[in-house]
């Protein structure tokens, strides 16, 4: 006890620990500095600029020109004139997220518990689409779903395609979103399942639970951090996507990402409305993510 008191009250030891603690603190701040600078220059500053543009007004009679203002009518237009586009975007993104989950969970489960020596090969197959660009993958999907493609031919032969076409329909858009964002669902779920203790799952069988009960009460709760991360990583980019609708969807009934793209690039003086649409989309997604995490989140993510 006296030795411990001597150590804790030794002035020399306290003096030696002080500079070391200060050095570690400075090192931590220096390591954070590049990331903070990057976020400040390439995220916060553009965000502030976008907010300023979203409140600007057009010069009457001069399309393509606008001036600094506090024009909140841009946000009113975003919420009223383009409400169907927001609803369509969230609907397609939700369907794609659900389909991605239904496909990804069995695949991730097989990779984590059943693949054995084939696990690495399956992982490579999951991430292989990232070796090509997003647009090229979507172009390839448009060829797969084309009227002369084998998918339409097989479905027509089986009388499962009354309309005789898939391309340029909402079905093609949801299929493209599901395909393009599928790895973002598979990998987080696999990471959660791979970390799970198999002995805990085996304990369910030892307690006379059947396979479904063990999955519902043990396996699924343990994988919820991955499920939550995967659904967010899939839904958020899918809701703002415009490439799949542009290449696979119908000419009418665009998603909000297509409207933003058109307002920025094709409509003279459309910058304020495009910026307001961008902020409205970001706010809506943040609100939905907050509610989703509060409802289904785990202690690791909340």
XYZ file of C-alpha atoms in Angstrom:
302
model
C 0.000 0.000 0.000
C 2.836 2.375 0.887
C 4.603 1.566 -2.389
C 1.444 2.374 -4.333
C 1.092 5.647 -2.495
C 4.727 6.400 -3.217
C 4.239 5.760 -6.928
C 1.087 7.816 -7.248
C 2.487 10.763 -5.338
C 5.941 10.762 -6.894
C 6.438 14.226 -8.498
C 8.997 12.902 -10.954
C 6.574 10.275 -12.254
C 3.819 12.846 -12.633
C 6.170 15.167 -14.485
C 7.223 12.369 -16.848
C 3.651 11.314 -17.555
C 2.538 14.875 -18.342
C 4.658 15.411 -21.486
C 3.867 11.904 -22.733
C 0.130 12.496 -22.375
C 0.430 15.879 -24.080
C 2.457 14.322 -26.895
C -0.141 11.604 -27.445
C -2.906 14.209 -27.518
C -1.060 16.293 -30.090
C -0.377 13.223 -32.203
C -4.075 12.341 -32.193
C -5.007 15.853 -33.355
C -2.357 15.774 -36.069
C -3.698 12.456 -37.330
C -7.196 13.922 -37.455
C -6.081 17.081 -39.257
C -5.897 15.697 -42.854
C -9.375 14.192 -42.617
C -10.838 17.346 -41.095
C -9.261 19.505 -43.803
C -10.514 17.178 -46.520
C -14.080 17.259 -45.164
C -13.944 21.001 -44.723
C -12.707 21.766 -48.238
C -14.580 19.125 -50.230
C -17.760 18.693 -48.158
C -18.567 21.604 -45.847
C -17.608 24.423 -48.214
C -19.549 22.963 -51.192
C -22.477 22.353 -48.843
C -22.471 25.984 -47.745
C -22.231 27.094 -51.370
C -25.114 24.804 -52.312
C -27.217 26.234 -49.473
C -26.526 29.768 -50.721
C -27.466 28.848 -54.296
C -30.694 27.199 -53.124
C -31.946 30.581 -51.848
C -31.107 32.610 -54.944
C -33.650 34.081 -57.361
C -33.737 34.346 -61.124
C -33.507 37.691 -62.893
C -36.918 38.326 -64.530
C -36.602 38.086 -68.283
C -33.020 36.810 -68.159
C -33.030 32.992 -68.063
C -29.809 31.547 -66.810
C -29.024 34.463 -64.481
C -29.787 34.713 -60.788
C -28.845 36.884 -57.825
C -28.271 36.342 -54.067
C -31.526 36.325 -52.162
C -33.517 34.526 -49.472
C -35.985 32.931 -51.827
C -37.595 30.091 -49.884
C -40.034 29.570 -52.754
C -37.434 27.245 -54.256
C -38.016 24.862 -51.352
C -41.782 25.229 -51.684
C -41.481 24.241 -55.336
C -39.281 21.296 -54.382
C -41.917 20.018 -51.952
C -44.957 20.591 -54.160
C -44.046 20.476 -57.849
C -41.692 17.523 -57.461
C -43.423 15.529 -54.717
C -44.226 12.626 -57.135
C -40.549 12.378 -58.048
C -39.575 12.101 -54.400
C -42.224 9.434 -53.811
C -41.078 7.495 -56.876
C -37.440 7.671 -55.796
C -38.163 6.401 -52.284
C -40.454 3.668 -53.622
C -37.887 2.348 -56.092
C -35.081 2.622 -53.546
C -37.172 0.799 -50.922
C -38.049 -2.026 -53.305
C -34.424 -2.360 -54.397
C -33.288 -2.438 -50.763
C -35.820 -5.139 -49.901
C -34.851 -7.274 -52.902
C -31.156 -6.795 -52.145
C -31.729 -7.950 -48.579
C -33.669 -11.052 -49.670
C -30.855 -11.973 -52.058
C -27.945 -10.954 -49.848
C -28.794 -12.582 -46.537
C -28.797 -16.211 -47.779
C -25.637 -15.484 -49.774
C -23.873 -13.877 -46.796
C -25.006 -16.742 -44.530
C -23.622 -19.317 -46.940
C -20.336 -17.417 -47.212
C -19.977 -17.120 -43.431
C -20.946 -20.645 -42.369
C -21.091 -22.998 -45.354
C -18.576 -21.870 -47.969
C -15.443 -23.353 -46.433
C -12.515 -23.092 -48.833
C -14.771 -21.437 -51.430
C -15.319 -18.379 -49.219
C -12.593 -16.226 -50.774
C -13.764 -17.036 -54.286
C -17.329 -16.072 -53.371
C -16.089 -12.793 -51.897
C -14.229 -12.043 -55.115
C -17.382 -12.757 -57.118
C -19.348 -10.345 -54.916
C -16.913 -7.454 -55.376
C -15.989 -8.260 -59.003
C -18.630 -5.855 -60.443
C -16.721 -2.983 -58.815
C -13.864 -3.667 -61.233
C -15.932 -1.956 -63.944
C -17.621 1.434 -63.855
C -21.165 1.993 -62.656
C -22.352 3.235 -66.061
C -20.863 0.261 -67.918
C -22.611 -2.141 -65.559
C -25.908 -0.372 -66.146
C -25.393 -0.438 -69.924
C -24.764 -4.181 -69.666
C -27.967 -4.571 -67.674
C -29.880 -2.710 -70.379
C -28.659 -5.298 -72.893
C -29.615 -8.179 -70.621
C -33.167 -6.818 -70.245
C -33.548 -5.754 -73.877
C -36.496 -7.081 -75.862
C -34.189 -9.304 -77.915
C -32.333 -10.550 -74.815
C -32.565 -14.017 -73.309
C -34.401 -12.844 -70.182
C -37.370 -11.528 -72.134
C -37.233 -14.554 -74.421
C -37.419 -17.044 -71.557
C -40.171 -15.160 -69.713
C -42.202 -14.773 -72.911
C -41.811 -18.485 -73.655
C -43.147 -19.302 -70.190
C -45.997 -16.772 -70.588
C -44.735 -14.825 -67.572
C -44.341 -11.501 -69.363
C -47.743 -10.239 -70.575
C -46.384 -6.887 -71.746
C -43.601 -8.507 -73.762
C -40.990 -6.016 -72.530
C -38.960 -5.216 -69.426
C -36.658 -2.442 -70.561
C -37.947 1.130 -70.103
C -40.217 0.046 -67.266
C -40.083 0.535 -63.474
C -39.231 -3.170 -63.187
C -35.990 -2.594 -65.086
C -35.121 0.376 -62.870
C -35.634 -1.593 -59.648
C -33.696 -4.526 -61.100
C -30.808 -2.237 -62.045
C -30.747 -0.589 -58.623
C -30.798 -3.974 -56.910
C -27.959 -5.302 -59.025
C -25.735 -2.232 -58.769
C -26.021 -1.849 -55.001
C -26.149 -5.531 -54.056
C -22.518 -5.695 -52.798
C -23.260 -2.893 -50.336
C -25.808 -5.202 -48.729
C -23.861 -8.455 -48.895
C -20.580 -7.306 -47.359
C -21.883 -5.744 -44.091
C -24.158 -8.717 -43.425
C -21.317 -11.122 -44.118
C -19.025 -9.177 -41.775
C -21.577 -9.426 -38.951
C -22.229 -13.130 -39.500
C -18.538 -13.910 -39.840
C -17.890 -12.354 -36.413
C -20.724 -14.306 -34.788
C -19.757 -17.077 -32.382
C -20.940 -20.401 -33.872
C -21.193 -21.859 -30.377
C -23.982 -19.434 -29.543
C -25.928 -20.593 -32.601
C -25.276 -24.239 -31.732
C -26.600 -23.573 -28.237
C -30.024 -22.965 -29.760
C -30.103 -26.542 -31.032
C -28.878 -27.795 -27.673
C -31.891 -26.073 -26.113
C -34.224 -27.995 -28.468
C -35.020 -25.027 -30.731
C -35.700 -25.817 -34.363
C -33.740 -24.175 -37.178
C -36.208 -21.354 -37.792
C -36.489 -20.472 -34.111
C -32.693 -20.446 -33.742
C -32.379 -18.197 -36.769
C -35.098 -15.803 -35.556
C -33.920 -15.540 -31.959
C -30.144 -15.959 -32.274
C -28.680 -15.592 -35.764
C -30.759 -12.662 -37.025
C -30.302 -10.499 -33.896
C -26.540 -11.082 -34.002
C -26.445 -9.957 -37.648
C -28.616 -6.855 -37.153
C -25.674 -4.401 -37.174
C -24.773 -5.680 -40.641
C -28.400 -5.657 -41.793
C -28.832 -2.076 -40.603
C -25.598 -0.916 -42.229
C -26.393 -2.773 -45.454
C -29.892 -1.330 -45.789
C -28.576 2.201 -45.245
C -25.694 1.742 -47.684
C -28.180 0.475 -50.276
C -31.157 2.780 -49.752
C -29.305 6.101 -49.498
C -27.440 5.970 -52.846
C -30.387 4.265 -54.558
C -32.747 7.082 -53.558
C -30.489 9.681 -55.184
C -29.509 7.637 -58.225
C -30.357 8.858 -61.717
C -28.263 6.615 -63.994
C -30.524 3.567 -63.744
C -33.648 5.585 -64.521
C -31.888 7.336 -67.385
C -30.691 4.114 -69.037
C -33.319 1.584 -67.984
C -36.472 3.509 -67.123
C -39.349 5.060 -69.062
C -39.046 8.478 -70.641
C -41.724 9.891 -68.352
C -41.878 9.658 -64.576
C -38.305 10.404 -63.577
C -36.730 10.010 -60.160
C -35.679 13.084 -58.219
C -32.027 12.511 -59.127
C -32.929 12.933 -62.801
C -34.772 16.167 -62.040
C -31.755 17.539 -60.168
C -29.470 16.555 -63.030
C -31.750 18.225 -65.585
C -32.121 21.398 -63.513
C -28.357 21.725 -63.142
C -27.382 20.882 -66.728
C -30.360 21.418 -69.026
C -32.636 24.114 -67.578
C -31.368 27.719 -67.893
C -31.307 29.280 -64.457
C -32.261 26.011 -62.794
C -29.452 26.048 -60.262
C -31.520 27.389 -57.326
C -34.273 24.809 -57.777
C -31.708 22.026 -58.236
C -29.914 23.062 -55.053
C -33.202 23.218 -53.137
C -34.114 19.770 -54.436
C -30.732 18.451 -53.325
C -31.137 19.843 -49.812
C -34.706 18.580 -49.578
C -33.634 15.105 -50.666
C -30.778 15.119 -48.153
C -33.072 16.257 -45.334
C -35.699 13.648 -46.167
C -33.128 10.851 -46.260
C -31.583 12.000 -42.969
C -35.001 12.039 -41.315
C -35.825 8.542 -42.552
C -32.409 7.236 -41.530
C -32.807 8.724 -38.037
C -36.225 7.128 -37.565
C -35.011 3.821 -38.973
C -31.967 3.684 -36.719
C -34.017 4.667 -33.674
C -36.507 1.893 -34.442
C -34.239 -0.931 -35.551
C -30.791 0.187 -34.442
C -28.544 -1.663 -32.058
C -26.275 -0.405 -29.323
C -23.352 -0.553 -31.754
C -24.974 1.916 -34.155
C -27.199 4.197 -32.062
